[in-house]
């Protein structure tokens, strides 16, 4: 469990991936492009997530601080469990990091089984982003 609580105000998770040393500007622009594609504001983010090998990646840490949501990290093995739900699995990513996707997998992993991928992976030159939405039960 991630400990993230989803409600009608905070039900989206931004998944991010990037090559080491990617600029903060590139990751920030891609994150904002993903939010715009989903039609959501940064205040609606419940969390941001990525692979644990990016725990000290300056661009991801900076963008997370700017967006104001908690940052969660997952091991490649946990992200690999999400492969059947990915829209864009990649053999190249698997060869590099041990899972078939980072951005989509991380976003889905935070939400769990009640997730819908509303922005499948989008890419810049050195980064990826995706957004998952928690499907809330009706009151």
mmCIF file of C-alpha atoms in Angstrom:
data_model
loop_
_atom_site.group_PDB
_atom_site.id
_atom_site.type_symbol
_atom_site.label_atom_id
_atom_site.label_comp_id
_atom_site.label_asym_id
_atom_site.label_seq_id
_atom_site.Cartn_x
_atom_site.Cartn_y
_atom_site.Cartn_z
ATOM 1 C CA UNK A 1 0.000 0.000 0.000
ATOM 2 C CA UNK A 2 1.168 3.496 -0.760
ATOM 3 C CA UNK A 3 -0.735 5.315 1.976
ATOM 4 C CA UNK A 4 -2.105 7.805 -0.553
ATOM 5 C CA UNK A 5 -5.743 8.712 0.048
ATOM 6 C CA UNK A 6 -7.792 9.416 -3.055
ATOM 7 C CA UNK A 7 -10.861 11.631 -3.012
ATOM 8 C CA UNK A 8 -12.796 13.729 -5.494
ATOM 9 C CA UNK A 9 -10.273 16.558 -5.145
ATOM 10 C CA UNK A 10 -7.085 14.466 -5.321
ATOM 11 C CA UNK A 11 -7.528 11.447 -7.562
ATOM 12 C CA UNK A 12 -4.741 11.707 -10.137
ATOM 13 C CA UNK A 13 -1.182 10.365 -10.167
ATOM 14 C CA UNK A 14 1.545 11.640 -12.459
ATOM 15 C CA UNK A 15 4.079 8.995 -13.419
ATOM 16 C CA UNK A 16 7.482 10.274 -14.546
ATOM 17 C CA UNK A 17 10.539 8.667 -16.060
ATOM 18 C CA UNK A 18 13.732 10.162 -17.411
ATOM 19 C CA UNK A 19 17.278 9.461 -18.417
ATOM 20 C CA UNK A 20 19.897 10.404 -15.850
ATOM 21 C CA UNK A 21 20.842 14.065 -16.038
ATOM 22 C CA UNK A 22 17.710 15.203 -17.887
ATOM 23 C CA UNK A 23 17.127 18.921 -17.363
ATOM 24 C CA UNK A 24 14.543 20.181 -14.929
ATOM 25 C CA UNK A 25 13.050 22.284 -17.728
ATOM 26 C CA UNK A 26 12.456 19.257 -19.945
ATOM 27 C CA UNK A 27 10.785 17.222 -17.182
ATOM 28 C CA UNK A 28 8.755 20.229 -16.019
ATOM 29 C CA UNK A 29 7.494 20.987 -19.521
ATOM 30 C CA UNK A 30 6.538 17.348 -20.089
ATOM 31 C CA UNK A 31 4.748 17.128 -16.723
ATOM 32 C CA UNK A 32 2.740 20.259 -17.524
ATOM 33 C CA UNK A 33 1.933 18.911 -20.986
ATOM 34 C CA UNK A 34 0.564 15.733 -19.371
ATOM 35 C CA UNK A 35 -1.543 17.743 -16.910
ATOM 36 C CA UNK A 36 -2.924 19.836 -19.773
ATOM 37 C CA UNK A 37 -3.705 16.685 -21.794
ATOM 38 C CA UNK A 38 -5.688 15.355 -18.825
ATOM 39 C CA UNK A 39 -7.408 18.689 -18.308
ATOM 40 C CA UNK A 40 -6.384 18.824 -14.660
ATOM 41 C CA UNK A 41 -4.628 21.279 -12.376
ATOM 42 C CA UNK A 42 -1.556 20.399 -10.312
ATOM 43 C CA UNK A 43 -3.695 20.839 -7.174
ATOM 44 C CA UNK A 44 -5.629 17.718 -8.213
ATOM 45 C CA UNK A 45 -2.554 15.478 -8.001
ATOM 46 C CA UNK A 46 -2.602 12.953 -5.175
ATOM 47 C CA UNK A 47 0.978 11.876 -5.923
ATOM 48 C CA UNK A 48 3.857 11.697 -8.364
ATOM 49 C CA UNK A 49 5.676 8.407 -8.898
ATOM 50 C CA UNK A 50 8.744 6.965 -10.581
ATOM 51 C CA UNK A 51 11.243 4.121 -10.405
ATOM 52 C CA UNK A 52 13.440 3.882 -7.301
ATOM 53 C CA UNK A 53 16.643 4.302 -9.302
ATOM 54 C CA UNK A 54 15.615 7.952 -9.769
ATOM 55 C CA UNK A 55 15.393 8.692 -6.037
ATOM 56 C CA UNK A 56 18.088 11.385 -6.328
ATOM 57 C CA UNK A 57 17.310 12.570 -9.860
ATOM 58 C CA UNK A 58 17.428 16.363 -9.543
ATOM 59 C CA UNK A 59 14.872 17.094 -12.279
ATOM 60 C CA UNK A 60 12.220 14.763 -10.847
ATOM 61 C CA UNK A 61 12.786 16.015 -7.308
ATOM 62 C CA UNK A 62 12.567 19.660 -8.446
ATOM 63 C CA UNK A 63 9.427 19.155 -10.535
ATOM 64 C CA UNK A 64 7.778 17.284 -7.676
ATOM 65 C CA UNK A 65 8.598 20.113 -5.285
ATOM 66 C CA UNK A 66 7.155 22.605 -7.806
ATOM 67 C CA UNK A 67 3.949 20.604 -8.279
ATOM 68 C CA UNK A 68 3.497 20.109 -4.528
ATOM 69 C CA UNK A 69 2.530 16.437 -4.424
ATOM 70 C CA UNK A 70 4.202 13.553 -2.573
ATOM 71 C CA UNK A 71 6.804 11.613 -4.550
ATOM 72 C CA UNK A 72 6.716 7.809 -4.414
ATOM 73 C CA UNK A 73 9.303 5.346 -5.672
ATOM 74 C CA UNK A 74 8.870 1.754 -6.847
ATOM 75 C CA UNK A 75 11.316 -1.050 -7.548
ATOM 76 C CA UNK A 76 11.491 -2.270 -11.131
ATOM 77 C CA UNK A 77 10.028 -5.625 -10.070
ATOM 78 C CA UNK A 78 6.907 -3.893 -8.716
ATOM 79 C CA UNK A 79 6.577 -1.773 -11.860
ATOM 80 C CA UNK A 80 6.920 -4.885 -14.007
ATOM 81 C CA UNK A 81 3.765 -6.269 -12.335
ATOM 82 C CA UNK A 82 1.803 -3.498 -14.086
ATOM 83 C CA UNK A 83 2.885 -4.615 -17.589
ATOM 84 C CA UNK A 84 -0.492 -6.192 -18.539
ATOM 85 C CA UNK A 85 -2.172 -2.801 -17.983
ATOM 86 C CA UNK A 86 0.325 -0.696 -19.951
ATOM 87 C CA UNK A 87 -0.709 1.022 -23.161
ATOM 88 C CA UNK A 88 2.903 1.385 -24.339
ATOM 89 C CA UNK A 89 5.155 -1.394 -23.019
ATOM 90 C CA UNK A 90 8.751 -1.119 -24.186
ATOM 91 C CA UNK A 91 11.331 -3.844 -24.614
ATOM 92 C CA UNK A 92 14.012 -1.135 -24.692
ATOM 93 C CA UNK A 93 12.974 0.163 -21.262
ATOM 94 C CA UNK A 94 12.884 -3.418 -19.966
ATOM 95 C CA UNK A 95 16.447 -3.989 -21.191
ATOM 96 C CA UNK A 96 17.634 -0.790 -19.482
ATOM 97 C CA UNK A 97 15.803 -0.821 -16.141
ATOM 98 C CA UNK A 98 14.062 -4.187 -15.727
ATOM 99 C CA UNK A 99 10.435 -3.202 -16.327
ATOM 100 C CA UNK A 100 8.428 -2.574 -19.482
ATOM 101 C CA UNK A 101 7.557 1.010 -18.573
ATOM 102 C CA UNK A 102 8.226 3.585 -15.892
ATOM 103 C CA UNK A 103 5.749 6.465 -16.237
ATOM 104 C CA UNK A 104 2.622 4.389 -16.909
ATOM 105 C CA UNK A 105 3.610 1.636 -14.459
ATOM 106 C CA UNK A 106 4.439 4.040 -11.635
ATOM 107 C CA UNK A 107 1.177 5.960 -11.997
ATOM 108 C CA UNK A 108 -0.851 2.741 -12.031
ATOM 109 C CA UNK A 109 1.106 1.237 -9.116
ATOM 110 C CA UNK A 110 0.172 4.121 -6.829
ATOM 111 C CA UNK A 111 -3.538 3.852 -7.539
ATOM 112 C CA UNK A 112 -3.761 0.067 -7.605
ATOM 113 C CA UNK A 113 -6.434 -2.048 -9.213
ATOM 114 C CA UNK A 114 -9.007 0.764 -9.351
ATOM 115 C CA UNK A 115 -6.987 2.863 -11.794
ATOM 116 C CA UNK A 116 -7.594 4.123 -15.276
ATOM 117 C CA UNK A 117 -4.728 5.384 -17.422
ATOM 118 C CA UNK A 118 -6.114 8.694 -18.702
ATOM 119 C CA UNK A 119 -2.902 9.983 -20.284
ATOM 120 C CA UNK A 120 -0.872 7.113 -21.729
ATOM 121 C CA UNK A 121 2.868 7.658 -21.961
ATOM 122 C CA UNK A 122 3.963 10.828 -23.663
ATOM 123 C CA UNK A 123 7.610 11.482 -24.407
ATOM 124 C CA UNK A 124 10.074 14.278 -24.782
ATOM 125 C CA UNK A 125 13.617 13.687 -25.927
ATOM 126 C CA UNK A 126 14.800 12.252 -22.579
ATOM 127 C CA UNK A 127 11.703 11.883 -20.379
ATOM 128 C CA UNK A 128 8.286 10.226 -20.162
ATOM 129 C CA UNK A 129 5.065 11.082 -18.349
ATOM 130 C CA UNK A 130 1.669 9.445 -17.864
ATOM 131 C CA UNK A 131 -1.366 10.069 -15.674
ATOM 132 C CA UNK A 132 -3.596 7.552 -13.905
ATOM 133 C CA UNK A 133 -6.910 8.345 -12.275
ATOM 134 C CA UNK A 134 -8.391 6.633 -9.231
ATOM 135 C CA UNK A 135 -11.863 5.336 -10.051
ATOM 136 C CA UNK A 136 -13.868 6.307 -7.000
ATOM 137 C CA UNK A 137 -16.879 4.409 -5.767
ATOM 138 C CA UNK A 138 -20.168 6.299 -5.897
ATOM 139 C CA UNK A 139 -21.454 7.482 -2.529
#
